[in-house]
CSV table of C-alpha atoms in Angstrom, one decimal:
chain,number,residue,atom,x,y,z
A,46,GLU,CA,93.6,136.5,128.8
A,47,ALA,CA,95.9,139.2,130.1
A,48,GLY,CA,98.7,138.2,132.4
A,49,VAL,CA,99.9,139.8,135.6
A,50,THR,CA,101.0,143.4,134.9
A,51,GLN,CA,103.2,145.7,136.9
A,52,PHE,CA,103.8,149.4,136.7
A,53,PRO,CA,106.3,151.0,136.4
A,54,SER,CA,108.8,148.6,134.9
A,55,HIS,CA,111.7,150.7,136.2
A,56,SER,CA,111.8,153.4,138.9
A,57,VAL,CA,114.8,155.5,140.0
A,58,ILE,CA,114.4,157.6,143.0
A,59,GLU,CA,116.5,159.3,145.6
A,60,LYS,CA,116.9,158.1,149.2
A,61,GLY,CA,114.0,159.6,151.3
A,62,GLN,CA,111.6,159.8,148.5
A,63,THR,CA,108.3,157.9,148.1
A,64,VAL,CA,107.6,155.3,145.5
A,65,THR,CA,104.4,153.4,144.7
A,66,LEU,CA,104.4,150.2,142.8
A,67,ARG,CA,101.3,148.8,141.2
A,68,CYS,CA,100.3,145.2,140.4
A,69,ASP,CA,97.2,144.1,138.3
A,70,PRO,CA,96.6,140.4,138.8
A,71,ILE,CA,94.9,138.1,136.4
A,72,SER,CA,91.2,138.8,136.5
A,73,GLY,CA,89.4,136.6,139.0
A,74,HIS,CA,92.5,135.5,140.9
A,75,ASP,CA,91.8,135.8,144.6
A,76,ASN,CA,95.4,135.4,145.7
A,77,LEU,CA,98.0,138.1,145.2
A,78,TYR,CA,101.6,137.8,146.4
A,79,TRP,CA,104.4,140.3,146.5
A,80,TYR,CA,108.1,139.2,146.4
A,81,ARG,CA,111.4,141.0,145.9
A,82,ARG,CA,114.9,140.1,144.8
A,83,VAL,CA,117.7,142.2,146.1
A,84,MET,CA,121.1,142.3,144.4
A,85,GLY,CA,121.1,138.8,142.9
A,86,LYS,CA,120.1,137.1,146.1
A,87,GLU,CA,117.1,134.8,146.4
A,88,ILE,CA,113.6,136.0,145.8
A,89,LYS,CA,111.9,136.7,149.1
A,90,PHE,CA,108.2,136.7,150.0
A,91,LEU,CA,106.8,140.0,151.3
A,92,LEU,CA,103.1,139.5,151.7
A,93,HIS,CA,100.0,137.7,150.6
A,94,PHE,CA,96.5,139.0,150.0
A,95,VAL,CA,93.3,136.9,149.7
A,96,LYS,CA,90.9,139.2,147.9
A,97,GLU,CA,91.3,142.5,149.8
A,98,SER,CA,92.5,141.0,153.1
A,99,LYS,CA,96.1,140.6,154.2
A,100,GLN,CA,96.6,136.9,154.8
A,101,ASP,CA,100.3,136.9,155.7
A,102,GLU,CA,102.5,139.9,155.9
A,103,SER,CA,105.4,138.2,157.7
A,104,GLY,CA,107.9,139.1,155.0
A,105,MET,CA,107.4,142.9,155.1
A,106,PRO,CA,110.8,144.2,156.1
A,107,ASN,CA,109.6,147.2,158.2
A,108,ASN,CA,106.9,149.8,158.6
A,109,ARG,CA,108.2,151.9,155.6
A,110,PHE,CA,106.4,149.4,153.4
A,111,LEU,CA,102.7,149.6,153.0
A,112,ALA,CA,100.6,147.4,150.8
A,113,GLU,CA,97.0,147.7,149.9
A,114,ARG,CA,94.5,145.8,147.7
A,115,THR,CA,91.4,147.9,147.3
A,116,GLY,CA,88.3,146.1,146.3
A,117,GLY,CA,90.3,142.9,145.9
A,118,THR,CA,91.5,143.8,142.4
A,119,TYR,CA,94.8,145.6,141.9
A,120,SER,CA,97.4,146.1,144.6
A,121,THR,CA,99.9,148.8,145.4
A,122,LEU,CA,103.1,148.7,147.4
A,123,LYS,CA,104.3,152.0,148.8
A,124,VAL,CA,107.8,152.6,150.1
A,125,GLN,CA,108.1,155.7,152.2
A,126,PRO,CA,110.7,156.9,152.8
A,127,ALA,CA,112.9,154.8,150.5
A,128,GLU,CA,116.3,153.7,151.6
A,129,LEU,CA,119.3,152.4,149.6
A,130,GLU,CA,118.7,148.8,150.7
A,131,ASP,CA,115.3,148.8,149.2
A,132,SER,CA,116.8,148.6,145.7
A,133,GLY,CA,115.9,145.5,143.9
A,134,VAL,CA,113.3,143.9,141.7
A,135,TYR,CA,109.7,143.7,143.1
A,136,PHE,CA,107.6,140.9,141.7
A,137,CYS,CA,103.9,140.4,142.0
A,138,ALA,CA,102.2,137.0,141.5
A,139,SER,CA,98.6,135.8,141.5
A,140,SER,CA,96.8,132.5,141.7
A,141,PRO,CA,93.1,131.7,141.4
A,142,ARG,CA,91.9,129.6,144.3
A,143,VAL,CA,92.3,130.1,148.0
A,144,GLY,CA,93.9,127.2,149.8
A,145,SER,CA,95.5,125.4,146.9
A,146,THR,CA,98.8,124.8,145.2
A,147,ASP,CA,97.6,126.5,142.1
A,148,THR,CA,100.4,127.9,139.9
A,149,GLN,CA,101.4,131.4,140.8
A,150,TYR,CA,101.6,133.6,137.7
A,151,PHE,CA,104.3,136.2,137.9
A,152,GLY,CA,104.4,139.7,136.5
A,153,PRO,CA,107.5,141.0,134.8
A,154,GLY,CA,108.7,142.9,137.9
A,155,THR,CA,109.5,146.5,138.8
A,156,ARG,CA,113.1,147.3,139.1
A,157,LEU,CA,113.6,149.9,141.8
A,158,THR,CA,116.8,151.8,142.2
A,159,VAL,CA,117.3,154.0,145.2
A,160,LEU,CA,120.2,156.5,144.9
B,132,GLY,CA,112.5,127.8,159.0
B,133,ASP,CA,111.9,126.6,155.5
B,134,SER,CA,114.7,127.0,153.0
B,135,VAL,CA,115.9,126.0,149.6
B,136,THR,CA,119.5,125.5,148.5
B,137,GLN,CA,120.5,125.2,144.9
B,138,MET,CA,123.8,125.0,143.2
B,139,GLU,CA,125.8,128.1,142.5
B,140,GLY,CA,126.0,129.2,138.9
B,141,PRO,CA,126.7,130.1,136.3
B,142,VAL,CA,126.5,126.8,134.6
B,143,THR,CA,127.9,126.8,131.1
B,144,LEU,CA,127.2,124.0,128.7
B,145,SER,CA,127.5,123.2,125.0
B,146,GLU,CA,124.4,122.6,123.0
B,147,GLU,CA,123.1,119.0,123.4
B,148,ALA,CA,124.9,118.5,126.7
B,149,PHE,CA,123.1,116.9,129.7
B,150,LEU,CA,122.0,119.3,132.4
B,151,THR,CA,121.6,118.8,136.1
B,152,ILE,CA,120.9,121.6,138.5
B,153,ASN,CA,120.8,120.4,142.1
B,154,CYS,CA,118.2,121.5,144.6
B,155,THR,CA,117.7,120.5,148.2
B,156,TYR,CA,115.2,121.8,150.7
B,157,THR,CA,114.4,122.0,154.4
B,158,ALA,CA,110.8,122.1,155.4
B,159,THR,CA,108.4,120.7,157.9
B,160,GLY,CA,105.5,118.6,156.7
B,161,TYR,CA,105.0,117.9,153.0
B,162,PRO,CA,105.8,120.9,150.8
B,163,SER,CA,105.0,121.2,147.1
B,164,LEU,CA,108.1,121.8,145.0
B,165,PHE,CA,108.6,123.9,141.9
B,166,TRP,CA,111.1,125.0,139.3
B,167,TYR,CA,110.6,128.5,137.9
B,168,VAL,CA,112.6,129.9,134.9
B,169,GLN,CA,113.3,133.5,134.0
B,170,TYR,CA,114.4,134.1,130.4
B,171,PRO,CA,116.3,137.2,129.6
B,172,GLY,CA,114.1,140.3,129.8
B,173,GLU,CA,111.0,138.3,131.0
B,174,GLY,CA,109.2,137.5,134.2
B,175,LEU,CA,109.2,134.2,136.1
B,176,GLN,CA,107.4,131.3,134.5
B,177,LEU,CA,106.5,128.0,136.1
B,178,LEU,CA,108.6,125.3,134.5
B,179,LEU,CA,107.3,122.2,136.4
B,180,LYS,CA,106.1,121.2,139.8
B,181,ALA,CA,105.5,118.2,142.0
B,182,THR,CA,103.1,118.1,145.0
B,183,LYS,CA,104.0,114.8,146.7
B,184,ALA,CA,106.8,112.4,147.3
B,185,ASP,CA,108.0,110.4,144.2
B,186,ASP,CA,106.0,112.6,141.8
B,187,LYS,CA,107.9,113.6,138.7
B,188,GLY,CA,107.2,117.0,137.1
B,189,SER,CA,108.1,117.4,133.5
B,190,ASN,CA,107.8,120.1,130.8
B,191,LYS,CA,109.7,121.1,127.6
B,192,GLY,CA,112.1,118.2,128.1
B,193,PHE,CA,113.0,119.1,131.7
B,194,GLU,CA,112.2,116.7,134.5
B,195,ALA,CA,112.5,116.7,138.3
B,196,THR,CA,111.5,114.1,140.8
B,197,TYR,CA,110.4,114.8,144.4
B,198,ARG,CA,112.7,112.8,146.6
B,199,LYS,CA,111.6,113.0,150.2
B,200,GLU,CA,114.3,110.6,151.5
B,201,THR,CA,117.0,113.0,150.2
B,202,THR,CA,114.9,116.2,150.4
B,203,SER,CA,115.9,116.9,146.8
B,204,PHE,CA,114.2,118.1,143.6
B,205,HIS,CA,117.0,118.1,141.0
B,206,LEU,CA,116.3,119.5,137.6
B,207,GLU,CA,117.5,117.5,134.6
B,208,LYS,CA,117.4,117.8,130.8
B,209,GLY,CA,118.9,115.3,128.4
B,210,SER,CA,119.9,117.7,125.7
B,211,VAL,CA,120.0,121.5,126.2
B,212,GLN,CA,119.5,124.1,123.6
B,213,VAL,CA,120.7,127.6,123.3
B,214,SER,CA,117.2,128.8,123.9
B,215,ASP,CA,117.3,127.2,127.4
B,216,SER,CA,119.7,129.9,128.5
B,217,ALA,CA,118.0,131.5,131.5
B,218,VAL,CA,118.0,131.7,135.3
B,219,TYR,CA,116.4,128.7,137.1
B,220,PHE,CA,114.8,128.9,140.5
B,221,CYS,CA,113.9,126.0,142.8
B,222,ALA,CA,111.1,126.8,145.2
B,223,LEU,CA,108.8,125.2,147.8
B,224,SER,CA,105.4,126.1,149.3
B,225,ARG,CA,103.4,124.8,152.2
B,226,ARG,CA,99.7,124.9,152.9
B,227,ASP,CA,100.1,126.1,156.5
B,228,SER,CA,102.4,128.9,155.3
B,229,SER,CA,99.8,130.6,153.0
B,230,TYR,CA,101.3,128.8,150.0
B,231,LYS,CA,104.0,131.5,149.7
B,232,LEU,CA,106.9,130.4,147.7
B,233,ILE,CA,110.3,130.0,149.3
B,234,PHE,CA,113.0,130.3,146.6
B,235,GLY,CA,116.6,129.2,146.2
B,236,SER,CA,119.1,131.8,145.0
B,237,GLY,CA,118.8,130.9,141.3
B,238,THR,CA,121.2,129.2,138.9
B,239,ARG,CA,122.1,130.9,135.7
B,240,LEU,CA,122.5,128.6,132.7
B,241,LEU,CA,124.4,129.6,129.6
B,242,VAL,CA,124.2,127.2,126.6
B,243,ARG,CA,126.7,127.8,123.9
B,244,PRO,CA,126.2,126.7,120.2
């Protein structure tokens, strides 16, 4: 069974540009989470999808970030326009059942560098 | 709000030494507690978890006990190996907070031969 995959693994862009990160969860997993780790600090929650619906987006830093999960499968996280402070590692995680403490399986992350 | 505090790293040990990484938490209700590990060049992996007070999670020789009275979930291993070198993250989640993980800042462990 394939794990959580993320694309790209690295992205280097200039301030003001747009970047789209993609996450493919484990097949059949209803829950999809986005997190990010900025400059060696703690990993912070961004948002949570249940299937195609946003369940909790309390961690999204501002309206430059837009997340979607079309059809309840893969998810994208778009940053537009990117700022220097958006640099960090963006992780995606998925878990199977809604409303449980099932293990969240993490992808390898996308390292975003904004110059 | 909920938070997790874990000891600053890096922690440097010789092979076969005893390991303790401290973790304390602040949360309302009854959170579930986790230790995740990130090996060099890899993603986060669940190491162990405990879902209620006095539960002990264990895996690969690592153990942690959910202590509600001290709000702690310290990670221990009796004899570390070079292959245990990684970054260790303590985390919690709560049912009424969409089960999102709240992480500590991570502790880097370096084990020398």
